Tab-separated table of C-alpha atoms and ligand atoms in Angstrom:
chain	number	residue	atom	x	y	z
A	193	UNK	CA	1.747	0.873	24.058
A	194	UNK	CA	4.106	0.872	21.176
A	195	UNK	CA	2.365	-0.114	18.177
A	196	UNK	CA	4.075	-1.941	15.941
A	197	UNK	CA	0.829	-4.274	14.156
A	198	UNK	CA	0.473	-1.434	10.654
A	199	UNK	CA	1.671	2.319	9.967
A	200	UNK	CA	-2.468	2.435	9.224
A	201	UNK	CA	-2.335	3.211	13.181
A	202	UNK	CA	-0.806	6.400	12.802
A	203	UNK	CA	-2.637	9.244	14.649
A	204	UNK	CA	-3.183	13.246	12.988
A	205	UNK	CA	-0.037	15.658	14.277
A	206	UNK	CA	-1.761	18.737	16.017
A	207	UNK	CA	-0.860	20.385	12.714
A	208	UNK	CA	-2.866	17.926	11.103
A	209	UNK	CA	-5.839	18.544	13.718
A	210	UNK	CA	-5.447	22.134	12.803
A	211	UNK	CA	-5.872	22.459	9.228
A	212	UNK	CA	-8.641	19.737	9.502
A	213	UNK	CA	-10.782	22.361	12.430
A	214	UNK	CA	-9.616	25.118	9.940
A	215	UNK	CA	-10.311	23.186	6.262
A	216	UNK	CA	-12.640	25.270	4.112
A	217	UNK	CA	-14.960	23.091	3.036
A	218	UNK	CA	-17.383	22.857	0.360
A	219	UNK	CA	-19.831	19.567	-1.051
A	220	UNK	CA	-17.254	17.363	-2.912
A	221	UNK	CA	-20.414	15.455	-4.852
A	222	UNK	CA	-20.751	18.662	-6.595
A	223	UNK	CA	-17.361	18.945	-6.616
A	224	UNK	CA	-17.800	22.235	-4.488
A	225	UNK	CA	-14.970	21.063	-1.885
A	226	UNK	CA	-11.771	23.467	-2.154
A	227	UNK	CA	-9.504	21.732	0.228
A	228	UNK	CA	-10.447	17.985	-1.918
A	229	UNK	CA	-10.115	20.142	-5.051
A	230	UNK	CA	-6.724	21.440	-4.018
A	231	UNK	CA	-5.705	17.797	-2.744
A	232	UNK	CA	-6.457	16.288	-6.034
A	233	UNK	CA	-4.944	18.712	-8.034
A	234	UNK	CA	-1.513	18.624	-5.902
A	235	UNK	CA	-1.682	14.743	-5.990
A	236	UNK	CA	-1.679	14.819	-9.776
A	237	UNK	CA	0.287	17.553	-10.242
A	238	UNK	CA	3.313	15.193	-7.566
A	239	UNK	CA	2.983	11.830	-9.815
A	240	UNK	CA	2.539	13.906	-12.867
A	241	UNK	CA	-0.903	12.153	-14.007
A	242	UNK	CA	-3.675	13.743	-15.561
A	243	UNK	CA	-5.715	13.629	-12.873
A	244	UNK	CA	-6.225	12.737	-9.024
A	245	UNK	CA	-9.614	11.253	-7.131
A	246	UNK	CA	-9.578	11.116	-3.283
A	247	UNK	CA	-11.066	7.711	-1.755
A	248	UNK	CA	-11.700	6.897	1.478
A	249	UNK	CA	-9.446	3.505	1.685
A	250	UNK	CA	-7.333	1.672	-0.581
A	251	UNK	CA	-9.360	-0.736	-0.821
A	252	UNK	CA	-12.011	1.430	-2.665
A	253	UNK	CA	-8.838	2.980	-4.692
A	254	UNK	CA	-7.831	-0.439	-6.048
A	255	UNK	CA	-11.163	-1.465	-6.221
A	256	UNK	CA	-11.786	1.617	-8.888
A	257	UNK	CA	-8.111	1.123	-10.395
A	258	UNK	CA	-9.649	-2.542	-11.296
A	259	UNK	CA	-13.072	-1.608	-12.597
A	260	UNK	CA	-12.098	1.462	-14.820
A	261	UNK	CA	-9.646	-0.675	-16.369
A	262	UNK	CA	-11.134	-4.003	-16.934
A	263	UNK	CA	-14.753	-5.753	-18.122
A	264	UNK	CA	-16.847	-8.621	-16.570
A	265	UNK	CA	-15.341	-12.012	-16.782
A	266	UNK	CA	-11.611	-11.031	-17.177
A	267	UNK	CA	-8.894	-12.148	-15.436
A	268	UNK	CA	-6.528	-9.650	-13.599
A	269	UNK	CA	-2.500	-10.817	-12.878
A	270	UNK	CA	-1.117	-9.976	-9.746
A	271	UNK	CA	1.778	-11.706	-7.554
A	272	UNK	CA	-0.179	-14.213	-4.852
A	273	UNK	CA	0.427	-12.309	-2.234
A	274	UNK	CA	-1.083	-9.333	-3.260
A	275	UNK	CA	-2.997	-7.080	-1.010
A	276	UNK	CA	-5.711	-6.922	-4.070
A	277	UNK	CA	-5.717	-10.649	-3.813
A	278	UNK	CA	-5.960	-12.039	0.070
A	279	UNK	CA	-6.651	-8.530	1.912
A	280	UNK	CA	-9.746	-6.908	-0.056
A	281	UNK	CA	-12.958	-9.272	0.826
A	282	UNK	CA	-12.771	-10.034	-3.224
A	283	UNK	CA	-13.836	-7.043	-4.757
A	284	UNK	CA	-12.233	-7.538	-7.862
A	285	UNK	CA	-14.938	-10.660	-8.077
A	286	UNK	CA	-17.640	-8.632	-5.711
A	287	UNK	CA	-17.484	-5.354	-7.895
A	288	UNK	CA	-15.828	-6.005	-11.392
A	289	UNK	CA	-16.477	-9.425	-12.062
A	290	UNK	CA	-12.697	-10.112	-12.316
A	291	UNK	CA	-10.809	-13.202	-11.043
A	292	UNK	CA	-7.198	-13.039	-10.204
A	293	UNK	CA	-4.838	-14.846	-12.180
A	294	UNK	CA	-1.536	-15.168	-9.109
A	295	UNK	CA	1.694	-15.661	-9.677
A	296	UNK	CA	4.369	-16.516	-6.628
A	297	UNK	CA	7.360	-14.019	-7.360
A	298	UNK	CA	10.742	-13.610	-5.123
A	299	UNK	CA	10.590	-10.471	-2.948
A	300	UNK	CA	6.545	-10.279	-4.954
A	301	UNK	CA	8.661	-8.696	-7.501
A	302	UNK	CA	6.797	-9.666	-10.341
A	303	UNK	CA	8.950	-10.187	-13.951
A	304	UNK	CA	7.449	-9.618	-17.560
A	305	UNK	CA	8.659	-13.012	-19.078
A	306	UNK	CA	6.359	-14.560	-15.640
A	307	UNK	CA	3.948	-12.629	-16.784
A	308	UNK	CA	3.571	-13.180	-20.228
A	309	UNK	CA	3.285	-16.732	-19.852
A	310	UNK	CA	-0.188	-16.493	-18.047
A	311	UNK	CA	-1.678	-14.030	-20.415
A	312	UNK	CA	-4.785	-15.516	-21.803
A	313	UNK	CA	-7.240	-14.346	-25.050
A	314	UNK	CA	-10.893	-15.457	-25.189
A	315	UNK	CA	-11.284	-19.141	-26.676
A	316	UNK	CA	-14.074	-21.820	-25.276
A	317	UNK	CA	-12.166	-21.801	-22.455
A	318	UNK	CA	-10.113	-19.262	-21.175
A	319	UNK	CA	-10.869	-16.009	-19.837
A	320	UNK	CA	-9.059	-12.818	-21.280
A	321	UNK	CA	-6.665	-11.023	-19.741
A	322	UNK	CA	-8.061	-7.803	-18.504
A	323	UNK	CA	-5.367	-6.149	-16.595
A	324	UNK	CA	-1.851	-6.507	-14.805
A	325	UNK	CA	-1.798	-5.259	-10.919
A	326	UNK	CA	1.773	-4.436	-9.468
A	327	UNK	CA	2.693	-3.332	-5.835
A	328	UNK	CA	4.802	-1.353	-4.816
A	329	UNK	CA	6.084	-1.539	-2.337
A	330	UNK	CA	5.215	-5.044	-1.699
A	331	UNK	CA	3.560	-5.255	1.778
A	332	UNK	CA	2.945	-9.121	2.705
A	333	UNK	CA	6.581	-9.444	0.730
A	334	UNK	CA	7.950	-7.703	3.664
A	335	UNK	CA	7.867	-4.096	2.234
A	336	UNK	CA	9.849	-4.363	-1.179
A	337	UNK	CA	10.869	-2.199	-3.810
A	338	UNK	CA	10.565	-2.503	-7.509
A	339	UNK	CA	13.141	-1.698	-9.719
A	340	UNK	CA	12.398	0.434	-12.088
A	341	UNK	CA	13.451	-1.219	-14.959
A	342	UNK	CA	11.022	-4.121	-13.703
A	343	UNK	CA	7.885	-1.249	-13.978
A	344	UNK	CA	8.841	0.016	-17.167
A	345	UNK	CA	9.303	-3.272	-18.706
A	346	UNK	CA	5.981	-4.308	-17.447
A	347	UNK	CA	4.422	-1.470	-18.843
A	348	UNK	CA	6.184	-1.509	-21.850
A	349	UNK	CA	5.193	-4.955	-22.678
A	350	UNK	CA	1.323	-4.850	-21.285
A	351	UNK	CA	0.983	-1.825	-23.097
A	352	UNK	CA	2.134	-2.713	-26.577
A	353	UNK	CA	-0.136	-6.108	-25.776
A	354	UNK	CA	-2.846	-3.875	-25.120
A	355	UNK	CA	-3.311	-4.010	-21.305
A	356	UNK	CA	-2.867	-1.435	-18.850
A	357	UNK	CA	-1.176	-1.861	-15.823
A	358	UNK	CA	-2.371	-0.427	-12.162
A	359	UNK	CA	0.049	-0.051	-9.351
A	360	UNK	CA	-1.119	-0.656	-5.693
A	361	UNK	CA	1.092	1.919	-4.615
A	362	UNK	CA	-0.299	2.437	-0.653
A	363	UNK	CA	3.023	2.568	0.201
A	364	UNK	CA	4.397	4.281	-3.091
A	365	UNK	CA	6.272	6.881	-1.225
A	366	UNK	CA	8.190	4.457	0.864
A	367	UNK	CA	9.423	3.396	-2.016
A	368	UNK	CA	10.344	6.745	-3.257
A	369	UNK	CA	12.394	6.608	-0.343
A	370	UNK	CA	13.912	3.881	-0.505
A	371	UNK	CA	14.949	4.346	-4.524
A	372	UNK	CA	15.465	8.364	-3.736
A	373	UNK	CA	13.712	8.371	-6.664
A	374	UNK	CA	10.349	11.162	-7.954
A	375	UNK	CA	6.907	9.145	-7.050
A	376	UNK	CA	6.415	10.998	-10.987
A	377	UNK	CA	9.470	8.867	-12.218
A	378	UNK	CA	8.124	5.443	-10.570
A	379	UNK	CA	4.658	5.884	-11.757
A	380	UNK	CA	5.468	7.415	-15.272
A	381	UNK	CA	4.092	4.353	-17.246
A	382	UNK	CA	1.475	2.713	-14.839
A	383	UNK	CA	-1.799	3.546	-16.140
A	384	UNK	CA	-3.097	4.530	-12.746
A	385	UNK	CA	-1.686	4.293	-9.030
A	386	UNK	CA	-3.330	3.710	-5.453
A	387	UNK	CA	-1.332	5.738	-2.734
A	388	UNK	CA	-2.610	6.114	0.530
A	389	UNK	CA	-2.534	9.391	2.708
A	390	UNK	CA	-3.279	7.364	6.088
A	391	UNK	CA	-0.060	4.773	6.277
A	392	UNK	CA	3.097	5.838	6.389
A	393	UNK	CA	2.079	9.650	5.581
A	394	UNK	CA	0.365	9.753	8.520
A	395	UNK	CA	-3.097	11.043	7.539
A	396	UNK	CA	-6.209	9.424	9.768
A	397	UNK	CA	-8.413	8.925	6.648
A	398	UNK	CA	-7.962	8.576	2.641
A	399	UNK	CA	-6.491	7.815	-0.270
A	400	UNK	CA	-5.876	8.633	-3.318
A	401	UNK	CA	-6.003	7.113	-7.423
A	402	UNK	CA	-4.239	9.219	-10.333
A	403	UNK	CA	-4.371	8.220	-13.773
A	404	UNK	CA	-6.126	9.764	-17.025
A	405	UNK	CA	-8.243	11.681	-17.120
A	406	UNK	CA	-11.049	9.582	-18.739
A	407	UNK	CA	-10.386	6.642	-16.603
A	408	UNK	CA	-10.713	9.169	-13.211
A	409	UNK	CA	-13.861	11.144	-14.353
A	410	UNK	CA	-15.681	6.977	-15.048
A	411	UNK	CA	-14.014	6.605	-11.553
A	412	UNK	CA	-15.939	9.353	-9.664
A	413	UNK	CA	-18.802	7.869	-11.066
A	414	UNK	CA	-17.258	4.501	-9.294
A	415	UNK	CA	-16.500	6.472	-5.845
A	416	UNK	CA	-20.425	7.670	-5.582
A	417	UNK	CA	-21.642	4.116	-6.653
A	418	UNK	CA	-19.573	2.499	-3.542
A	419	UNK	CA	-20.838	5.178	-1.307
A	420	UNK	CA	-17.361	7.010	-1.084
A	421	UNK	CA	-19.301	10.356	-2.018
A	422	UNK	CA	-18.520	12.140	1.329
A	423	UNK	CA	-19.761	15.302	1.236
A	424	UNK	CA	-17.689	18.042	2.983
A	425	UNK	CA	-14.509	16.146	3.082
A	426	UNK	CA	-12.470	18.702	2.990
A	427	UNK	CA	-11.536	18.344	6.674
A	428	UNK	CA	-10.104	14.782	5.812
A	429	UNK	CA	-8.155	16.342	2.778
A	430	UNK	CA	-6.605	19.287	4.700
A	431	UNK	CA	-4.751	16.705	6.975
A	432	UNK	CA	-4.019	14.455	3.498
A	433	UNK	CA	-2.413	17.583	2.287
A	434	UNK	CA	-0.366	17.966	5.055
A	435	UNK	CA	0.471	14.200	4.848
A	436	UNK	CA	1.363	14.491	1.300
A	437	UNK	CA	3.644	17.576	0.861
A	438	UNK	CA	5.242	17.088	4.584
A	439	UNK	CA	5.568	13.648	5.766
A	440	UNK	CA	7.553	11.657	2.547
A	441	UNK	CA	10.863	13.768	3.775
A	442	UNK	CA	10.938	11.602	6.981
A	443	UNK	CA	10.234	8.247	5.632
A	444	UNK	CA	13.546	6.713	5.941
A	445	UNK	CA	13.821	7.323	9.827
A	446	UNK	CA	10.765	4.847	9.439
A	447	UNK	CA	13.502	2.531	6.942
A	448	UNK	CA	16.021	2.775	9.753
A	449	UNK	CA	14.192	1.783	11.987
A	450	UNK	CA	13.174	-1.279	10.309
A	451	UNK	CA	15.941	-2.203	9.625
A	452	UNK	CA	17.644	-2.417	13.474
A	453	UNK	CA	14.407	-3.869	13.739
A	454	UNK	CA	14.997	-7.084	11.466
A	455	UNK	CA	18.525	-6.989	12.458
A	456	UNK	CA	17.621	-7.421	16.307
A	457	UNK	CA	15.476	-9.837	15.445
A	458	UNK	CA	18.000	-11.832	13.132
A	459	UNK	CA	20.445	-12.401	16.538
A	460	UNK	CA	17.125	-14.020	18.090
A	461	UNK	CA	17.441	-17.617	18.578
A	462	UNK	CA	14.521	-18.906	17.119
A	463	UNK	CA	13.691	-16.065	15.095
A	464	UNK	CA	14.218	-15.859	10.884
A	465	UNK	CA	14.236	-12.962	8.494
A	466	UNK	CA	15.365	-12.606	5.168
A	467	UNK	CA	17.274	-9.456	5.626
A	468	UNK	CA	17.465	-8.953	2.142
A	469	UNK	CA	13.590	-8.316	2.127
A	470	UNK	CA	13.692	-5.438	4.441
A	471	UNK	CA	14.148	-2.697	2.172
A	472	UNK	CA	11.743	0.092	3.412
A	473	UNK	CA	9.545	0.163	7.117
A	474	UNK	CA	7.892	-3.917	7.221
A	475	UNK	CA	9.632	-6.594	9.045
A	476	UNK	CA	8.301	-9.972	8.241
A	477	UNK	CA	9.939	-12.906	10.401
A	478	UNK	CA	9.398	-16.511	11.140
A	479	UNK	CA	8.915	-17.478	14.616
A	480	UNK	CA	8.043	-21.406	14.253
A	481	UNK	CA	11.416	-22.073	15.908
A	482	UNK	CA	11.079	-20.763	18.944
A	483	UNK	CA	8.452	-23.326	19.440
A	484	UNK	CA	5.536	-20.779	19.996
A	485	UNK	CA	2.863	-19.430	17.715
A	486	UNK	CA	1.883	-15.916	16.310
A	487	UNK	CA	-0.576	-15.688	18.704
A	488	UNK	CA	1.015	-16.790	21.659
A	489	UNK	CA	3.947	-14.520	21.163
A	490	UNK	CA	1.584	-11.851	19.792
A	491	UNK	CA	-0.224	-11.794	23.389
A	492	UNK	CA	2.825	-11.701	25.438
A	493	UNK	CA	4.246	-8.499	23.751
A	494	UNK	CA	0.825	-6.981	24.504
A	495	UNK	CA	1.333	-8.057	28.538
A	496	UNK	CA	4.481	-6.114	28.067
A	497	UNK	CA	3.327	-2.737	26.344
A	498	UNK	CA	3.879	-3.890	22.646
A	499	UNK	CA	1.523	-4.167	19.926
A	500	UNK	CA	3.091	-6.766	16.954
A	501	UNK	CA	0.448	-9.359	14.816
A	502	UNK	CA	0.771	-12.423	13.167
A	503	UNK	CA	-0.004	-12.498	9.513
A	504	UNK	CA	-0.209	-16.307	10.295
A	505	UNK	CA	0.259	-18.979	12.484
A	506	UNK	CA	4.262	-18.954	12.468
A	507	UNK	CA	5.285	-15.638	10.790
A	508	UNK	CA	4.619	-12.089	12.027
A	509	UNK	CA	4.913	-8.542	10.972
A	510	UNK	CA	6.453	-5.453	12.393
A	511	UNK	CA	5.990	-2.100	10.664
A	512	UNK	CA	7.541	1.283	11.608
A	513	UNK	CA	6.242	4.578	11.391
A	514	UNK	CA	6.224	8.068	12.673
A	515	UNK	CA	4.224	7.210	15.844
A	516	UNK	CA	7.393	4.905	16.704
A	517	UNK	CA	10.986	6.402	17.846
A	518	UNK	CA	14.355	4.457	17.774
A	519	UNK	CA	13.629	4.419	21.685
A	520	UNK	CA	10.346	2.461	21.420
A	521	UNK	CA	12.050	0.242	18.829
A	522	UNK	CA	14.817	-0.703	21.238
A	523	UNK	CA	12.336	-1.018	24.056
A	524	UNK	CA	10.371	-3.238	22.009
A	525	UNK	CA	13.241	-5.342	21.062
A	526	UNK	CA	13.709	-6.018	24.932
A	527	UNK	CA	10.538	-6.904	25.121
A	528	UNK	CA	10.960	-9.895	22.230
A	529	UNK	CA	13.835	-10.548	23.498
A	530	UNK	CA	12.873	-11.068	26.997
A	531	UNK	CA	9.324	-12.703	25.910
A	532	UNK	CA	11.522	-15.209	23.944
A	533	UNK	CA	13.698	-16.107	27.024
A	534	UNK	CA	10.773	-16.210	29.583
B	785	TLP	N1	-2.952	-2.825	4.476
B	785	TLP	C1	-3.224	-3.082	5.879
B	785	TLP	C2	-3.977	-4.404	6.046
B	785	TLP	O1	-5.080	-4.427	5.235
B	785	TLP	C3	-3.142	-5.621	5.773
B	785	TLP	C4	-1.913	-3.112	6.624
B	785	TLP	O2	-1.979	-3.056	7.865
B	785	TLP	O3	-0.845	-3.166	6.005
B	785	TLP	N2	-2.842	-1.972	-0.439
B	785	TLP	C5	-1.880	-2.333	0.425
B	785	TLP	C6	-0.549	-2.739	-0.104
B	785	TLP	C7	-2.125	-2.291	1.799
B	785	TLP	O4	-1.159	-2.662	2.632
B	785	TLP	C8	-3.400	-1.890	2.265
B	785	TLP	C9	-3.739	-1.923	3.746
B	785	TLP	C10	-4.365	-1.522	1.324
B	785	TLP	C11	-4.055	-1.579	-0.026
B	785	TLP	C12	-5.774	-1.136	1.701
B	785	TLP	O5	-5.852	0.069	2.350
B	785	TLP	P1	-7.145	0.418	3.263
B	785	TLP	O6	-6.920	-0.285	4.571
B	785	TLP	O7	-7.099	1.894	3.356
B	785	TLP	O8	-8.341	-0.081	2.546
């Protein structure tokens, strides 16, 4: 099967499985874990933040990145199709009491003057502003990259209105990549980033959430309260470290990739996508012209040894990583190609 439905489905190199049989390990609750203490420290020490906490999922990292900064009965601005938003079973409701303010952005690139006009104080009727929530790169967007003046301004601005600003950075080293720019240099004024060891980096389990140091140490106390105390996890964290100092150096065979990808697809009858969207290793295209659905389509890859979902009824997503050659890609362009003509 070539799997093309996340870059979550990436499996541990035997290096990986190595370290992980070979981790020295230690009880992280007490904060006894070496390999999670080393992990931690290295991820802070790489985005330059005071310091690091290792999650299991991003979903509990953004989940913490809302509560630490925020208060019951805020609201929290995002774009509207942000993962935070449609993709996390509400826990910015569930766990902080938060609701989302959206706003629709081009590319989900989100601009300060948008912004500002939904920022709210308390009156009778409105509830506060608690916190703004960027991401980068932008998945359901089709994998795009913020400019960096776009961050900074953001920052700039929530900051000097007294808000803080948290990245959803899962796939913050893709756009490293993309920008050949420091992860340190992109994240310099968010208050705290989300990256996650087990998408594109390749890591089976974990992420991680850097900020300050106040707003970490209140966030281990978050981690235990969601149940993400886990003990000896240094045998996930020896595979994250591998993840994190070795795999960002290959990321843009993943970007190539995507993009013959999106360009097969363009010469498709039937088939759209916004080229300029596909800056980094997703492929989002529209498929209601070729007069079948997600699904349909989605199955008859599978008969046919590829793995490709819909993110609904008429578009679908393809994303590349380092499970997936150029060969499998141009195999699995046959297979569209041919599924399309059958
Ligand atoms: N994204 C998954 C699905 O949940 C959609 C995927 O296949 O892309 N932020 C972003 C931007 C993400 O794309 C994801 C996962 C998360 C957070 C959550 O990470 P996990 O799955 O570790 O909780």
């Amino acid at each position: 099967m070539i799997d093309l439905r996340s870059d979550t489905v990436t499996k541990p190199t035997p290096e990986m499985r190595r370290a992980m049989a070979e981790a020295e390990v230690g009880d992280d609750v007490y904060g006894e874990d070496p390999t999670v203490n080393h992990l931690e420290e290295r991820a802070a020490e790489i985005f330059n933040k005071q310091a690091a906490l290792f999650v299991p999922t991003g979903t509990m990292g953004n989940t913490i990145g809302v509560k630490v900064h925020t208060q019951h009965g805020q609201e929290v601005i995002c774009e509207a199709r942000a993962h935070i938003l449609n993709y996390e079973l509400s826990m910015m409701a569930w766990f902080s009491g938060c609701v989302a303010r959206p706003i629709s952005a081009e590319h989900g690139i989100l601009r300060w003057p948008q912004i500002q006009k939904e920022l709210r104080k308390t009156s009778p009727h409105f509830a506060p502003t608690g916190l703004i929530e960027i991401e980068d790169t932008h998945n359901m967007a089709g994998g795009t990259v913020y400019p960096q003046a776009v961050i900074d301004e953001i920052c700039d601005n929530a900051h000097s209105n007294g808000l803080k600003v948290h990245m959803d950075g899962a796939r913050v080293f893709n756009a490293a990549a993309a920008m050949a720019r420091k992860v340190s240099d992109i994240c310099a004024k968010v208050d705290s980033v989300n990256f996650c060891l087990s998408k594109g980096l390749g890591a089976p389990v974990g992420s991680i959430i850097a900020g300050d140091k106040d707003a970490m140490t209140y966030g281990r106390l978050l981690r235990k309260r969601l149940g993400g105390g886990m003990r000896q996890a240094g045998v996930l964290a020896a595979a994250g470290l591998l993840a994190l100092e070795q795999t960002p150096q290959r990321l843009p065979d993943d970007h190539l990739n995507a993009r013959y990808i999106a360009e097969s697809l363009h010469s498709m009858p039937g088939i759209t996508v916004d080229l300029a969207s596909v800056q980094t290793n997703i492929v989002i295209f529209d498929v209601s012209a070729t007069g079948r659905s997600s699904a349909e389509l989605s199955a008859r890859f599978r008969d046919h040894g590829v793995l490709m979902n819909g993110i609904s009824p008429t578009v679908m997503r393809a994303v590349t990583h380092y499970d997936v050659s150029r060969k499998d890609c141009e195999r699995a362009m046959a297979v569209v190609a041919e599924s399309l003509r059958a």
